[in-house]
């Protein structure tokens, strides 16, 4: 069963989400503070973290940054308001998705399932395995899900990797934010384009020599993003 680490200081919200997610088949470890959450992760694995942004002591933004610095564990943040500043700051800190409080259990469950599908990759049929692709200084191994630059592996979070794989599948093809929401985030017309923009920024910071003048992930104003041309 998927293992969820829930970090939420409000006991009523914490207990309600723990019961609902357990009923949906998840194994839920619920803690009150960011410090407790980081300690739990140090002591045992989780498949996804559900993280409240407004925590006592160490806030959710710092917890998110520390989790992301340590690896590619998927993070869904809980925010009390659909506020641009909070949402963008959380996404830039490394969150993969967000849910606005009061969080309906079925919405959170759908987001968890979606992020776990992205983490697990796409099923592959029989046939020869494709070799690594070379795009300028980048090498992309779609089979092994490894990206390297100048021969050194680049650590990408699951959503960042999915975004790069989607864009690089057809260099020069322009994809709108809506298309990327549907293919990378599994979200339809209710998706939020800020997810795409924040993930693009994080991806550029890892694969571009100069993120302000990107070579690989380029913006076409009014249309969307494309990979290359190189």
CSV table of C-alpha atoms in Angstrom, one decimal:
chain,number,residue,atom,x,y,z
A,1,UNK,CA,0.0,0.0,0.0
A,2,UNK,CA,1.3,3.5,-0.7
A,3,UNK,CA,2.9,5.1,2.4
A,4,UNK,CA,1.9,8.7,3.1
A,5,UNK,CA,3.7,11.0,5.5
A,6,UNK,CA,1.1,13.6,6.6
A,7,UNK,CA,2.6,16.7,8.3
A,8,UNK,CA,-0.2,18.9,9.6
A,9,UNK,CA,-0.4,20.8,12.9
A,10,UNK,CA,-4.2,21.0,13.2
A,11,UNK,CA,-5.3,17.9,15.0
A,12,UNK,CA,-8.8,17.8,13.6
A,13,UNK,CA,-7.5,18.1,10.0
A,14,UNK,CA,-4.8,15.6,10.7
A,15,UNK,CA,-7.1,13.0,12.2
A,16,UNK,CA,-9.7,13.5,9.5
A,17,UNK,CA,-7.2,13.1,6.6
A,18,UNK,CA,-5.5,10.2,8.2
A,19,UNK,CA,-8.8,8.3,8.6
A,20,UNK,CA,-9.9,9.1,5.1
A,21,UNK,CA,-6.6,8.2,3.4
A,22,UNK,CA,-6.4,5.0,5.5
A,23,UNK,CA,-9.9,4.1,4.3
A,24,UNK,CA,-8.7,4.6,0.7
A,25,UNK,CA,-5.9,2.0,1.2
A,26,UNK,CA,-2.9,4.1,2.2
A,27,UNK,CA,-0.6,3.6,5.1
A,28,UNK,CA,-0.6,7.0,6.8
A,29,UNK,CA,2.0,8.3,9.3
A,30,UNK,CA,0.7,11.6,10.7
A,31,UNK,CA,2.8,14.1,12.6
A,32,UNK,CA,2.3,17.6,14.0
A,33,UNK,CA,5.5,19.5,13.1
A,34,UNK,CA,8.1,19.8,10.4
A,35,UNK,CA,10.8,18.7,12.7
A,36,UNK,CA,8.9,15.5,13.5
A,37,UNK,CA,8.3,14.9,9.8
A,38,UNK,CA,11.9,15.2,8.9
A,39,UNK,CA,12.8,12.8,11.7
A,40,UNK,CA,10.3,10.2,10.5
A,41,UNK,CA,11.8,10.4,7.0
A,42,UNK,CA,15.2,9.9,8.4
A,43,UNK,CA,14.0,6.8,10.2
A,44,UNK,CA,11.9,5.2,7.4
A,45,UNK,CA,10.8,5.6,3.9
A,46,UNK,CA,7.5,7.1,2.5
A,47,UNK,CA,6.1,7.2,-1.0
A,48,UNK,CA,4.6,10.7,-0.8
A,49,UNK,CA,4.6,13.6,1.7
A,50,UNK,CA,1.4,15.7,2.3
A,51,UNK,CA,2.7,18.9,3.8
A,52,UNK,CA,0.9,21.8,5.5
A,53,UNK,CA,2.6,25.1,4.7
A,54,UNK,CA,1.7,26.9,7.9
A,55,UNK,CA,3.4,24.9,10.6
A,56,UNK,CA,4.7,25.9,14.0
A,57,UNK,CA,8.4,26.1,14.4
A,58,UNK,CA,10.0,25.2,11.0
A,59,UNK,CA,7.4,26.2,8.4
A,60,UNK,CA,6.3,24.1,5.5
A,61,UNK,CA,8.4,26.0,3.0
A,62,UNK,CA,11.7,25.1,4.8
A,63,UNK,CA,10.5,21.5,5.3
A,64,UNK,CA,9.8,21.3,1.6
A,65,UNK,CA,13.2,22.6,0.7
A,66,UNK,CA,15.0,20.1,3.0
A,67,UNK,CA,13.0,17.2,1.7
A,68,UNK,CA,13.7,18.2,-1.9
A,69,UNK,CA,17.4,18.8,-1.2
A,70,UNK,CA,17.6,15.2,0.2
A,71,UNK,CA,16.0,13.5,-2.8
A,72,UNK,CA,13.1,13.2,-5.2
A,73,UNK,CA,10.3,12.2,-2.8
A,74,UNK,CA,7.0,13.5,-4.2
A,75,UNK,CA,5.5,16.4,-2.1
A,76,UNK,CA,1.9,17.7,-2.1
A,77,UNK,CA,1.4,20.9,-0.1
A,78,UNK,CA,-1.7,22.0,1.7
A,79,UNK,CA,-2.3,25.7,1.7
A,80,UNK,CA,-5.0,27.6,3.6
A,81,UNK,CA,-5.6,30.0,0.7
A,82,UNK,CA,-5.5,29.9,-3.0
A,83,UNK,CA,-2.9,32.7,-2.7
A,84,UNK,CA,-0.5,33.3,-5.6
A,85,UNK,CA,2.4,34.2,-3.2
A,86,UNK,CA,2.0,31.0,-1.1
A,87,UNK,CA,1.3,28.7,-4.0
A,88,UNK,CA,4.2,30.0,-6.1
A,89,UNK,CA,6.6,30.0,-3.1
A,90,UNK,CA,5.7,26.4,-2.3
A,91,UNK,CA,6.1,25.2,-5.8
A,92,UNK,CA,9.5,27.0,-6.1
A,93,UNK,CA,10.5,25.3,-2.9
A,94,UNK,CA,10.1,22.0,-4.6
A,95,UNK,CA,6.5,20.9,-4.2
A,96,UNK,CA,5.0,18.8,-7.0
A,97,UNK,CA,1.4,19.8,-6.5
A,98,UNK,CA,-0.9,21.5,-4.0
A,99,UNK,CA,-4.4,21.3,-2.5
A,100,UNK,CA,-6.3,24.3,-1.0
A,101,UNK,CA,-7.9,23.8,2.4
A,102,UNK,CA,-10.4,22.8,3.5
A,103,UNK,CA,-8.9,19.7,1.7
A,104,UNK,CA,-11.6,17.3,0.5
A,105,UNK,CA,-10.3,13.7,1.0
A,106,UNK,CA,-11.3,12.5,-2.4
A,107,UNK,CA,-9.4,15.5,-4.1
A,108,UNK,CA,-6.3,14.8,-2.0
A,109,UNK,CA,-6.6,11.1,-2.8
A,110,UNK,CA,-6.7,11.8,-6.5
A,111,UNK,CA,-3.7,14.1,-6.3
A,112,UNK,CA,-1.8,11.4,-4.4
A,113,UNK,CA,-2.6,8.8,-7.0
A,114,UNK,CA,-1.6,11.1,-9.8
A,115,UNK,CA,1.8,12.0,-8.3
A,116,UNK,CA,2.5,8.3,-7.6
A,117,UNK,CA,1.6,7.4,-11.2
A,118,UNK,CA,4.1,10.0,-12.3
A,119,UNK,CA,6.8,8.7,-10.0
A,120,UNK,CA,6.3,5.2,-11.2
A,121,UNK,CA,6.8,6.0,-14.8
A,122,UNK,CA,4.9,4.7,-17.8
A,123,UNK,CA,4.4,1.1,-18.6
A,124,UNK,CA,6.5,-0.2,-21.4
A,125,UNK,CA,5.6,-2.8,-24.0
A,126,UNK,CA,7.9,-5.5,-25.4
A,127,UNK,CA,10.6,-4.7,-27.9
A,128,UNK,CA,14.1,-3.4,-27.9
A,129,UNK,CA,15.0,-0.8,-25.3
A,130,UNK,CA,15.8,2.6,-26.7
A,131,UNK,CA,19.3,3.9,-26.1
A,132,UNK,CA,20.2,7.1,-24.4
A,133,UNK,CA,19.4,10.3,-26.4
A,134,UNK,CA,22.0,13.1,-26.7
A,135,UNK,CA,20.8,16.7,-26.9
A,136,UNK,CA,23.8,19.0,-26.8
A,137,UNK,CA,25.4,18.6,-23.4
A,138,UNK,CA,22.4,16.6,-22.1
A,139,UNK,CA,22.0,12.8,-22.2
A,140,UNK,CA,18.5,11.5,-21.5
A,141,UNK,CA,18.1,7.7,-20.8
A,142,UNK,CA,14.3,7.2,-21.0
A,143,UNK,CA,14.5,3.5,-20.1
A,144,UNK,CA,16.7,4.1,-17.0
A,145,UNK,CA,15.1,7.5,-16.2
A,146,UNK,CA,18.5,9.1,-15.9
A,147,UNK,CA,19.5,12.5,-17.1
A,148,UNK,CA,23.1,13.6,-17.2
A,149,UNK,CA,25.0,16.7,-18.2
A,150,UNK,CA,28.7,16.5,-19.2
A,151,UNK,CA,28.6,12.9,-18.0
A,152,UNK,CA,27.4,13.8,-14.5
A,153,UNK,CA,23.9,12.7,-13.4
A,154,UNK,CA,21.5,15.5,-12.7
A,155,UNK,CA,19.1,15.0,-9.8
A,156,UNK,CA,15.6,15.7,-10.9
A,157,UNK,CA,12.4,15.4,-8.9
A,158,UNK,CA,9.7,13.1,-10.5
A,159,UNK,CA,7.7,16.0,-11.9
A,160,UNK,CA,10.7,17.7,-13.3
A,161,UNK,CA,11.8,14.5,-15.0
A,162,UNK,CA,8.4,13.9,-16.4
A,163,UNK,CA,8.3,17.5,-17.8
A,164,UNK,CA,11.7,17.1,-19.4
A,165,UNK,CA,10.8,13.7,-20.9
A,166,UNK,CA,7.5,15.2,-22.3
A,167,UNK,CA,9.2,18.2,-23.9
A,168,UNK,CA,12.2,16.4,-25.3
A,169,UNK,CA,10.1,13.6,-26.9
A,170,UNK,CA,9.8,15.9,-30.0
A,171,UNK,CA,12.4,18.7,-30.0
A,172,UNK,CA,11.0,21.9,-31.5
A,173,UNK,CA,7.4,20.9,-30.8
A,174,UNK,CA,5.5,23.6,-28.8
A,175,UNK,CA,3.4,22.4,-26.0
A,176,UNK,CA,0.9,24.7,-24.2
A,177,UNK,CA,0.7,24.9,-20.5
A,178,UNK,CA,-2.7,23.1,-20.7
A,179,UNK,CA,-1.2,20.3,-22.7
A,180,UNK,CA,1.6,19.9,-20.1
A,181,UNK,CA,-0.9,20.0,-17.2
A,182,UNK,CA,-2.8,17.1,-18.8
A,183,UNK,CA,0.3,15.0,-19.8
A,184,UNK,CA,2.6,15.6,-16.8
A,185,UNK,CA,0.3,16.5,-14.0
A,186,UNK,CA,-2.8,14.4,-15.1
A,187,UNK,CA,-4.9,17.5,-14.6
A,188,UNK,CA,-7.6,18.7,-17.1
A,189,UNK,CA,-9.2,22.1,-17.4
A,190,UNK,CA,-9.2,22.7,-13.6
A,191,UNK,CA,-5.4,22.5,-13.5
A,192,UNK,CA,-3.3,25.5,-12.5
A,193,UNK,CA,-0.7,26.8,-15.0
A,194,UNK,CA,1.5,27.9,-12.1
A,195,UNK,CA,2.4,24.3,-11.6
A,196,UNK,CA,4.0,24.3,-15.0
A,197,UNK,CA,5.8,27.6,-14.7
A,198,UNK,CA,7.3,26.8,-11.3
A,199,UNK,CA,8.5,23.4,-12.5
A,200,UNK,CA,10.0,24.9,-15.6
A,201,UNK,CA,12.0,27.3,-13.4
A,202,UNK,CA,13.3,24.5,-11.2
A,203,UNK,CA,14.2,22.3,-14.2
A,204,UNK,CA,16.1,25.2,-15.9
A,205,UNK,CA,18.1,25.8,-12.7
A,206,UNK,CA,19.4,22.2,-13.0
A,207,UNK,CA,20.0,21.7,-16.7
A,208,UNK,CA,20.7,25.1,-18.1
A,209,UNK,CA,24.1,26.8,-18.0
A,210,UNK,CA,22.2,30.2,-17.7
A,211,UNK,CA,18.6,29.7,-16.6
A,212,UNK,CA,17.9,33.3,-17.6
A,213,UNK,CA,18.9,32.5,-21.2
A,214,UNK,CA,17.6,28.9,-21.6
A,215,UNK,CA,18.9,26.6,-24.4
A,216,UNK,CA,16.9,23.5,-23.7
A,217,UNK,CA,13.5,24.6,-22.2
A,218,UNK,CA,12.5,27.6,-24.2
A,219,UNK,CA,9.4,29.9,-23.7
A,220,UNK,CA,7.3,31.0,-26.7
A,221,UNK,CA,5.3,33.8,-25.2
A,222,UNK,CA,1.6,33.3,-25.7
A,223,UNK,CA,2.0,29.7,-26.8
A,224,UNK,CA,3.9,27.6,-24.2
A,225,UNK,CA,7.2,25.8,-24.1
A,226,UNK,CA,9.4,23.8,-26.4
A,227,UNK,CA,12.6,21.7,-26.1
A,228,UNK,CA,15.4,23.3,-28.2
A,229,UNK,CA,16.2,23.9,-31.0
A,230,UNK,CA,19.8,23.2,-30.0
